[in-house]
Short mmCIF file of C-alpha atoms in Angstrom, two decimals:
data_model
loop_
_atom_site.label_atom_id
_atom_site.label_comp_id
_atom_site.label_asym_id
_atom_site.label_seq_id
_atom_site.Cartn_x
_atom_site.Cartn_y
_atom_site.Cartn_z
CA ARG A 1 145.69 131.08 31.80
CA ALA A 2 146.02 134.37 29.21
CA ASP A 3 143.77 135.82 32.03
CA GLY A 4 145.98 135.83 34.70
CA THR A 5 144.36 132.85 36.29
CA SER A 6 145.68 130.13 37.76
CA PHE A 7 144.79 126.11 36.87
CA PRO A 8 145.84 122.93 38.11
CA VAL A 9 148.24 120.77 35.75
CA GLU A 10 150.18 118.04 35.54
CA VAL A 11 153.78 117.97 34.86
CA SER A 12 155.52 115.04 33.11
CA VAL A 13 159.63 114.89 31.82
CA GLN A 14 160.88 112.10 29.65
CA ARG A 15 164.84 112.74 28.01
CA VAL A 16 165.15 112.41 24.56
CA VAL A 17 168.32 111.59 22.01
CA HIS A 18 168.28 113.33 19.68
CA THR A 19 171.71 113.62 16.67
CA GLU A 20 173.81 113.18 20.01
CA GLN A 21 172.49 115.45 21.77
CA SER A 22 170.18 114.73 25.34
CA LEU A 23 167.29 116.97 25.27
CA LEU A 24 164.39 116.99 28.14
CA GLN A 25 160.65 116.49 26.48
CA TYR A 26 157.88 118.39 29.17
CA PHE A 27 154.25 117.44 28.69
CA VAL A 28 151.51 120.16 30.23
CA ARG A 29 148.12 118.83 30.61
CA ASP A 30 145.63 120.66 32.24
CA THR A 31 143.81 118.92 35.26
CA THR A 32 140.75 121.14 35.70
CA GLN A 33 138.13 118.40 34.68
CA ARG A 34 139.73 115.88 36.72
CA LYS A 35 139.93 118.16 39.53
CA GLN A 36 137.02 119.17 39.78
CA ILE A 37 135.63 115.66 39.33
CA GLU A 38 137.62 114.46 42.39
CA GLU A 39 136.33 117.57 44.57
CA GLN A 40 132.83 116.42 43.82
CA GLN A 41 133.33 112.97 44.69
CA GLN A 42 134.77 113.92 47.79
CA ALA A 43 131.75 116.42 48.64
CA ARG A 44 129.62 113.37 47.66
CA GLN A 45 131.63 111.34 50.19
CA ARG A 46 131.27 113.84 52.78
CA GLU A 47 127.52 114.41 52.24
CA VAL A 48 126.48 110.23 52.11
CA SER A 49 128.99 110.41 55.27
CA ALA A 50 127.06 113.48 57.15
CA LEU A 51 123.50 111.80 56.22
CA GLY A 52 124.98 108.43 57.90
CA GLN A 53 125.81 110.27 60.78
CA LEU A 54 123.10 112.79 61.01
CA THR A 55 120.66 109.17 60.71
CA ALA A 56 122.53 107.94 63.44
CA ALA A 57 122.36 110.44 65.82
CA ILE A 58 118.64 110.63 65.20
CA ASN A 59 118.50 107.10 65.79
CA ARG A 60 120.98 107.31 68.83
CA SER A 61 118.66 110.06 70.63
CA LEU A 62 115.31 111.51 70.64
CA GLU A 63 116.51 114.97 72.61
CA LEU A 64 115.93 117.95 70.42
CA PRO A 65 118.94 119.39 71.68
CA GLU A 66 121.52 116.91 70.53
CA VAL A 67 120.01 116.24 67.78
CA LEU A 68 119.79 119.66 66.13
CA GLU A 69 123.74 119.76 67.48
CA ALA A 70 124.54 116.46 65.89
CA ALA A 71 122.72 117.53 62.91
CA LEU A 72 124.38 120.86 62.52
CA ASN A 73 127.85 119.82 63.08
CA GLU A 74 127.64 117.18 60.35
CA LEU A 75 126.30 119.16 58.12
CA LEU A 76 128.95 122.23 58.34
CA ALA A 77 131.79 119.42 58.08
CA ALA A 78 129.95 118.03 55.11
CA LEU A 79 129.54 121.16 53.67
CA GLN A 80 133.10 122.87 54.94
CA VAL A 81 131.26 126.27 55.47
CA ASP A 82 132.11 128.07 58.65
CA CYS A 83 128.68 128.96 60.10
CA GLY A 84 125.55 127.52 60.83
CA ALA A 85 122.09 127.95 63.15
CA ILE A 86 118.87 125.85 63.24
CA TYR A 87 115.76 128.30 64.49
CA ILE A 88 112.77 125.71 65.23
CA GLU A 89 109.00 126.81 65.66
CA ARG A 90 107.24 127.56 69.07
CA ASP A 91 105.35 129.89 70.35
CA ASN A 92 104.26 131.44 67.23
CA GLY A 93 107.50 132.54 66.42
CA LEU A 94 111.39 131.08 65.41
CA TYR A 95 113.61 130.83 68.35
CA LEU A 96 117.86 129.94 67.83
CA SER A 97 118.26 126.16 69.51
CA ALA A 98 121.61 125.74 67.82
CA ALA A 99 124.04 127.41 66.41
CA HIS A 100 128.19 127.47 65.74
CA GLY A 101 130.67 129.67 64.34
CA PHE A 102 128.62 132.82 64.95
CA SER A 103 129.29 135.40 67.77
CA ALA A 104 127.73 135.88 70.61
CA GLU A 105 126.30 139.29 69.48
CA PHE A 106 124.50 137.40 66.80
CA ARG A 107 123.80 134.68 69.26
CA GLY A 108 121.66 137.48 71.35
CA SER A 109 120.56 139.83 68.29
CA ALA A 110 119.69 136.89 66.02
CA ALA A 111 117.66 134.92 68.67
CA ARG A 112 114.90 135.00 67.47
CA TYR A 113 114.09 134.54 63.28
CA PRO A 114 112.65 137.47 62.12
CA GLN A 115 109.86 135.73 60.28
CA ALA A 116 107.09 132.86 60.99
CA ALA A 117 107.78 129.44 59.58
CA ASP A 118 104.62 129.29 57.49
CA ALA A 119 106.49 132.63 55.42
CA VAL A 120 109.52 130.59 55.52
CA ALA A 121 108.53 127.95 53.67
CA THR A 122 106.98 129.96 50.84
CA ALA A 123 110.09 132.62 50.81
CA ALA A 124 113.01 132.13 48.84
CA ALA A 125 115.01 135.41 50.16
CA LEU A 126 116.33 135.93 53.37
CA PRO A 127 114.08 138.69 55.41
CA ASP A 128 115.25 141.73 57.20
CA PRO A 129 117.45 142.35 59.66
CA MET A 130 119.13 139.24 59.08
CA LEU A 131 120.88 140.44 56.01
CA PRO A 132 122.64 142.94 58.04
CA TRP A 133 123.47 140.73 60.86
CA LEU A 134 124.94 138.16 58.81
CA ALA A 135 127.03 141.15 57.03
CA ALA A 136 128.11 141.95 60.54
CA GLU A 137 129.70 138.46 60.86
CA GLN A 138 131.55 139.30 57.30
CA VAL A 139 129.50 136.58 55.62
CA GLN A 140 129.73 136.42 52.19
CA ALA A 141 127.23 133.81 51.02
CA ALA A 142 123.82 132.47 53.15
CA LEU A 143 121.42 130.02 52.51
CA ALA A 144 117.95 129.69 54.38
CA GLU A 145 116.03 126.55 54.05
CA PRO A 146 112.58 125.30 56.07
CA LEU A 147 112.45 122.62 58.00
CA ALA A 148 109.05 120.96 57.07
CA ALA A 149 107.55 118.04 58.28
CA PRO A 150 104.27 116.44 57.17
CA SER A 151 102.20 118.46 59.33
CA GLY A 152 103.95 121.67 58.83
CA PRO A 153 106.80 124.06 58.88
CA VAL A 154 108.41 123.54 62.33
CA GLY A 155 112.11 125.60 61.56
CA VAL A 156 114.64 127.20 59.27
CA LEU A 157 117.95 126.38 58.59
CA LEU A 158 120.20 128.74 58.42
CA LEU A 159 124.07 128.28 56.46
CA GLY A 160 126.36 130.96 55.89
CA ASP A 161 130.58 131.30 54.66
CA ARG A 162 133.00 133.76 54.90
CA ARG A 163 135.03 132.62 51.82
CA ARG A 164 133.20 132.11 49.02
CA LYS A 165 130.09 133.84 47.19
CA THR A 166 127.68 131.89 46.75
CA PHE A 167 126.14 128.01 47.41
CA SER A 168 125.92 125.16 44.61
CA ALA A 169 123.24 123.66 43.17
CA ASP A 170 124.18 120.85 44.15
CA GLU A 171 124.39 121.63 47.77
CA SER A 172 121.45 123.39 47.65
CA ASN A 173 119.66 119.64 46.92
CA PHE A 174 121.94 118.29 49.68
CA VAL A 175 120.85 120.63 52.30
CA ARG A 176 117.39 120.26 51.33
CA VAL A 177 117.34 116.39 51.83
CA THR A 178 119.16 117.25 55.17
CA CYS A 179 116.42 119.46 56.26
CA ASP A 180 113.78 116.81 55.87
CA ARG A 181 116.03 114.36 58.31
CA ILE A 182 115.86 117.21 60.59
CA ALA A 183 112.44 118.09 60.55
CA GLY A 184 111.38 114.55 60.88
CA ALA A 185 113.55 114.48 64.18
CA VAL A 186 111.77 117.38 65.19
CA GLU A 187 108.35 116.11 64.83
CA ASN A 188 109.54 112.73 66.21
CA ALA A 189 110.53 114.60 69.34
CA ARG A 190 107.61 116.66 69.85
CA LEU A 191 105.81 113.63 69.58
CA LEU A 192 107.73 111.92 71.94
CA GLN A 193 106.76 114.98 74.50
CA ARG A 194 103.14 114.75 74.00
CA LEU A 195 103.62 111.14 74.85
CA GLN A 196 105.46 111.26 77.68
CA ALA A 197 103.21 114.28 78.88
CA SER A 198 100.05 112.07 78.48
CA VAL A 199 101.88 109.04 80.13
CA GLU A 200 102.74 111.38 83.27
CA ALA A 201 99.16 112.49 83.17
CA THR A 202 97.42 109.38 82.92
CA ARG A 203 99.89 108.21 85.97
CA THR A 204 98.76 111.31 88.11
CA ALA A 205 95.13 110.56 87.09
CA GLN A 206 95.91 106.54 88.60
CA ALA A 207 97.59 107.43 91.88
CA GLN A 208 94.61 110.49 92.45
CA LEU A 209 92.01 107.81 91.92
CA MET A 210 94.41 105.06 94.11
CA GLN A 211 94.58 108.17 96.77
CA ALA A 212 91.29 108.84 96.29
CA ALA A 213 89.92 105.16 96.96
CA ARG A 214 92.03 105.61 100.27
CA LEU A 215 90.43 108.56 101.32
CA SER A 216 86.77 106.88 100.72
CA ALA A 217 87.42 103.96 102.27
CA ILE A 218 88.84 106.34 105.59
CA GLY A 219 86.09 108.51 105.36
CA GLN A 220 83.46 105.32 104.99
CA MET A 221 85.37 104.12 108.62
CA ALA A 222 85.64 107.30 109.84
CA ALA A 223 81.64 108.10 109.69
CA GLY A 224 80.94 104.43 110.69
CA VAL A 225 83.31 105.38 114.26
CA ALA A 226 81.59 108.90 114.25
CA HIS A 227 78.34 107.14 114.50
CA GLN A 228 79.16 105.10 116.72
CA ILE A 229 80.28 107.79 118.91
CA SER A 230 77.98 110.34 118.45
CA ASN A 231 74.91 107.89 120.03
CA PRO A 232 77.21 107.88 123.42
CA LEU A 233 77.70 111.42 123.34
CA THR A 234 73.99 112.05 123.02
CA THR A 235 73.56 110.09 126.47
CA VAL A 236 75.95 111.87 127.87
CA ILE A 237 74.64 115.35 127.29
CA ALA A 238 71.16 114.35 127.69
CA ASP A 239 72.11 112.66 131.38
CA SER A 240 74.38 116.06 132.15
CA GLN A 241 71.30 117.98 131.73
CA LEU A 242 69.06 116.16 133.34
CA LEU A 243 71.80 116.09 136.44
CA LEU A 244 71.96 119.69 136.18
CA ARG A 245 68.36 120.33 136.33
CA ALA A 246 68.29 117.84 139.81
CA VAL A 247 70.92 119.92 142.00
CA ALA A 248 71.04 123.51 143.09
CA PRO A 249 73.51 125.86 141.36
CA ASP A 250 75.51 125.91 144.62
CA HIS A 251 76.14 122.36 144.85
CA PRO A 252 79.23 120.54 144.14
CA ALA A 253 78.30 118.48 141.73
CA HIS A 254 76.61 121.28 139.43
CA ALA A 255 80.41 122.49 138.12
CA SER A 256 80.79 119.01 137.33
CA ALA A 257 77.54 118.24 135.25
CA LEU A 258 78.39 121.65 133.64
CA ALA A 259 81.75 120.78 132.76
CA ILE A 260 80.48 117.49 131.57
CA GLN A 261 77.93 118.94 129.33
CA HIS A 262 80.40 121.79 127.62
CA ALA A 263 83.21 118.34 126.98
CA GLY A 264 79.82 116.22 125.36
CA TRP A 265 79.39 119.27 123.25
CA GLN A 266 82.39 119.80 122.45
CA ALA A 267 83.16 115.94 121.30
CA GLN A 268 79.67 116.52 119.48
CA ARG A 269 80.40 119.13 117.71
CA VAL A 270 83.90 117.15 116.45
CA VAL A 271 82.08 113.94 115.18
CA GLN A 272 80.01 116.26 113.08
CA ARG A 273 83.37 117.63 111.47
CA LEU A 274 84.52 114.18 110.82
CA LEU A 275 81.32 113.45 109.30
CA ASN A 276 80.72 116.27 107.20
CA TYR A 277 84.21 115.80 106.18
CA SER A 278 84.16 112.49 105.05
CA ARG A 279 80.34 113.01 103.74
CA PRO A 280 80.42 113.51 99.88
CA GLY A 281 79.02 117.07 99.46
CA GLU A 282 77.41 119.30 96.72
CA GLU A 283 80.20 119.98 94.67
CA VAL A 284 78.77 123.50 94.46
CA MET A 285 80.58 126.96 94.57
CA ARG A 286 78.88 129.37 97.29
CA PRO A 287 79.96 132.31 99.11
CA THR A 288 82.30 130.71 102.14
CA ARG A 289 83.74 132.86 104.98
CA VAL A 290 87.18 131.15 105.19
CA THR A 291 87.82 131.83 108.58
CA GLY A 292 85.04 129.29 109.17
CA THR A 293 86.54 126.42 106.89
CA VAL A 294 89.78 126.85 109.14
CA GLY A 295 87.96 126.54 112.21
CA ASP A 296 86.36 123.51 110.99
CA ALA A 297 89.35 121.74 109.68
CA LEU A 298 91.23 122.58 113.35
CA ASP A 299 88.62 121.06 115.40
CA LEU A 300 89.67 117.74 113.31
CA VAL A 301 93.37 118.11 113.79
CA ARG A 302 94.05 120.16 116.85
CA SER A 303 93.89 116.81 119.93
CA TYR A 304 96.80 115.51 116.93
CA LEU A 305 98.83 118.65 116.89
CA GLN A 306 98.29 119.11 120.48
CA ARG A 307 99.87 115.15 121.26
CA SER A 308 102.69 115.73 119.35
CA GLY A 309 103.53 119.06 121.31
CA VAL A 310 102.80 121.55 118.67
CA GLN A 311 102.07 125.22 119.99
CA LEU A 312 99.37 126.82 117.88
CA GLU A 313 98.92 130.73 117.15
CA LEU A 314 95.91 131.82 115.69
CA GLN A 315 95.60 135.63 113.69
CA LEU A 316 92.38 135.14 112.06
CA ASP A 317 90.11 138.30 110.77
CA ALA A 318 86.61 137.38 111.38
CA GLU A 319 85.63 140.44 109.13
CA LEU A 320 86.91 139.21 105.67
CA THR A 321 85.02 139.27 102.85
CA PRO A 322 83.68 135.77 101.67
CA VAL A 323 85.30 133.74 98.70
CA MET A 324 83.27 131.66 96.28
CA ALA A 325 84.70 127.55 97.46
CA ILE A 326 83.04 124.52 98.02
CA GLU A 327 83.96 124.00 101.84
CA SER A 328 84.90 120.83 102.44
CA GLN A 329 87.79 121.22 99.59
CA LEU A 330 89.09 124.20 101.60
CA GLU A 331 88.86 122.12 104.90
CA GLU A 332 91.21 119.74 102.78
CA ILE A 333 93.69 122.69 101.82
CA TRP A 334 93.95 123.33 105.50
CA ILE A 335 94.14 119.96 106.82
CA ASN A 336 96.84 118.80 104.65
CA LEU A 337 99.06 121.99 104.87
CA LEU A 338 98.56 121.69 108.92
CA MET A 339 99.82 117.87 108.65
CA ASN A 340 102.53 119.17 106.85
CA ALA A 341 103.34 121.15 109.31
CA ARG A 342 103.27 119.26 112.32
CA ASP A 343 105.62 116.24 109.80
CA ALA A 344 108.03 118.84 109.75
CA LEU A 345 108.29 119.56 112.99
CA VAL A 346 109.36 116.28 114.53
CA ASP A 347 112.73 116.86 115.71
CA THR A 348 112.06 121.04 116.10
CA LYS A 349 112.33 122.06 119.92
CA ALA A 350 109.45 124.30 120.78
CA PRO A 351 107.60 123.50 117.51
CA ARG A 352 105.14 125.79 116.58
CA VAL A 353 102.50 126.40 113.93
CA THR A 354 101.05 129.69 113.43
CA VAL A 355 97.83 129.84 111.14
CA ALA A 356 96.74 133.37 109.49
CA ALA A 357 94.07 134.45 107.48
CA ARG A 358 93.64 138.16 106.24
CA CYS A 359 92.94 140.76 103.17
CA THR A 360 95.58 141.11 100.34
CA PRO A 361 97.19 144.17 100.59
CA ASP A 362 95.28 144.87 97.12
CA GLY A 363 92.09 144.63 98.73
CA ARG A 364 90.72 141.99 96.37
CA ALA A 365 91.51 138.38 97.96
CA VAL A 366 91.58 136.53 100.84
CA GLU A 367 95.15 135.20 102.23
CA VAL A 368 95.31 132.41 104.05
CA GLU A 369 98.70 131.97 105.92
CA ILE A 370 100.11 128.35 107.55
CA SER A 371 103.83 128.51 108.57
CA ASP A 372 105.88 126.47 111.29
CA ASN A 373 109.60 127.05 112.66
CA GLY A 374 110.71 123.88 111.56
CA PRO A 375 113.78 123.30 109.14
CA GLY A 376 112.31 124.73 106.53
CA ILE A 377 112.60 123.80 102.65
CA SER A 378 115.20 124.13 100.07
CA VAL A 379 115.54 126.16 97.26
CA ALA A 380 115.64 123.09 94.92
CA ASP A 381 112.61 121.41 96.80
CA GLN A 382 110.60 124.42 96.42
CA ALA A 383 111.05 124.47 93.20
CA ALA A 384 109.40 121.17 92.39
CA ILE A 385 107.45 120.82 95.74
CA PHE A 386 103.97 121.27 94.18
CA GLU A 387 104.64 118.74 91.40
CA PRO A 388 102.88 115.05 91.33
CA PHE A 389 104.86 112.41 92.96
CA TYR A 390 107.67 115.04 94.28
CA THR A 391 108.14 113.56 97.99
CA THR A 392 110.41 114.62 100.85
CA LYS A 393 108.82 112.00 103.27
CA ALA A 394 109.05 108.94 101.10
CA ASP A 395 110.48 106.92 104.09
CA ARG A 396 107.59 108.11 106.23
CA GLY A 397 104.84 106.86 103.39
CA GLY A 398 104.40 110.36 101.51
CA THR A 399 103.14 109.83 98.46
CA GLY A 400 103.78 113.34 96.75
CA LEU A 401 100.12 114.47 96.12
CA GLY A 402 98.85 116.07 98.67
CA LEU A 403 100.42 119.55 98.00
CA SER A 404 99.56 119.65 94.32
CA VAL A 405 95.96 118.08 95.00
CA CYS A 406 95.90 121.62 97.34
CA GLN A 407 97.09 123.68 94.37
CA THR A 408 95.33 122.24 92.37
CA ILE A 409 91.74 122.98 94.32
CA ALA A 410 93.29 126.42 95.24
CA GLN A 411 93.48 126.74 91.11
CA ARG A 412 90.06 125.50 90.69
CA HIS A 413 88.45 128.08 93.17
CA GLY A 414 90.54 131.06 91.10
CA GLY A 415 93.23 130.88 93.59
CA TYR A 416 96.78 129.52 93.82
CA ILE A 417 99.29 128.44 96.95
CA THR A 418 102.84 130.10 96.80
CA VAL A 419 105.50 128.80 99.22
CA GLN A 420 108.41 131.26 101.45
CA SER A 421 111.03 129.14 103.26
CA SER A 422 114.81 129.49 103.80
CA GLU A 423 116.46 126.16 105.10
CA GLY A 424 116.99 126.69 108.80
CA ALA A 425 114.21 129.23 109.03
CA GLY A 426 110.75 127.38 108.87
CA ALA A 427 108.35 127.46 106.22
CA ALA A 428 105.10 129.16 105.13
CA PHE A 429 102.34 128.25 102.80
CA LEU A 430 100.20 131.46 101.74
CA THR A 431 96.85 130.07 100.10
CA HIS A 432 95.21 133.15 97.89
CA LEU A 433 91.52 133.15 96.93
CA PRO A 434 89.78 136.21 95.23
CA PHE A 435 86.93 137.54 96.55
CA ALA A 436 82.83 136.42 95.85
CA PRO A 437 81.55 138.50 93.44
CA ALA A 438 79.51 141.11 95.09
#
């Protein structure tokens, strides 16, 4: 052309004989318009293919990361651009969820989009500092479009190219259509996540109800057995007292009668603890001495530990400030943790369980530690040990609810439970409970 620019042409050559001379006749045709039409058709074909592939990816999976990666790949291929990113709204911000063609520096500095999703939905221009970030990537043309679902903005799509200066109107329209598909996929993935969470919560609640029903039945049976034992114990204690009155202190039978009375009272206390534990009490929090609840729990499981050959060590601070608690629920925590410790010691030589109750270093809470010298807990198990249904004792009838229930009870009391362990070095469960208000 006269301005020095080139353009596509089609050249045809024809031989012509004129007055005994052989000539070549050249025809040159400007094919710029035809080329443009062909390129537009190819672009439309790529766009249709990309939409088809995107729809297939959405139908194939509801896993959001997988869908976003597939969508971005198809979009970049259809538009033949260098780079792109998808930001998804969460926690009142827009965070990078998929990216291609950008450097690691960009991914680090632009990990959060410098604008809120609702602002992007109404703003056409790229916000600062996005422009300097793109300039550092040598991006010449950039396009940002909101991902708008029926429920509202869910993210932003960002495209960039290092060769061109602008995006055409047709390309912008195609991007908007694609953004609608991506936004719908995000919405569906979130609905699925909420549904899965709801199903899991229902499953947990049902399992806890079943466990509660089983515990209630066991409690009723225990209460019946306790009542049946209580009456003979009353007779044993009463007769031992009569015997003590009937014999002189220096009589050989006096020491035996005293031992019978002591054993009777000890058995009576265990029966009473069992009745208190199995009987649904008032769900009212009151100032409670933690060491007392630990002692009551030990009364119920001490013989079980002793029969298993477990040495029990106590380090209880009797002067601890009370906590606001429901006594029976704290006892449930200690019993669960003690039974778990015993189960962990099945194959341990010289098994030992240590129970300690002390004030935390900051002086604001009670810390009860129940530890054992068993095989310990792996890092992977520690990460999930308080989740409902997670159990390492499935072969021994474990339900995976014990520690989850304990954590729930501790949290209901304003506290929490942590675990400290390494494989081969035992495990320690620490329950933190805040002091009752002065």
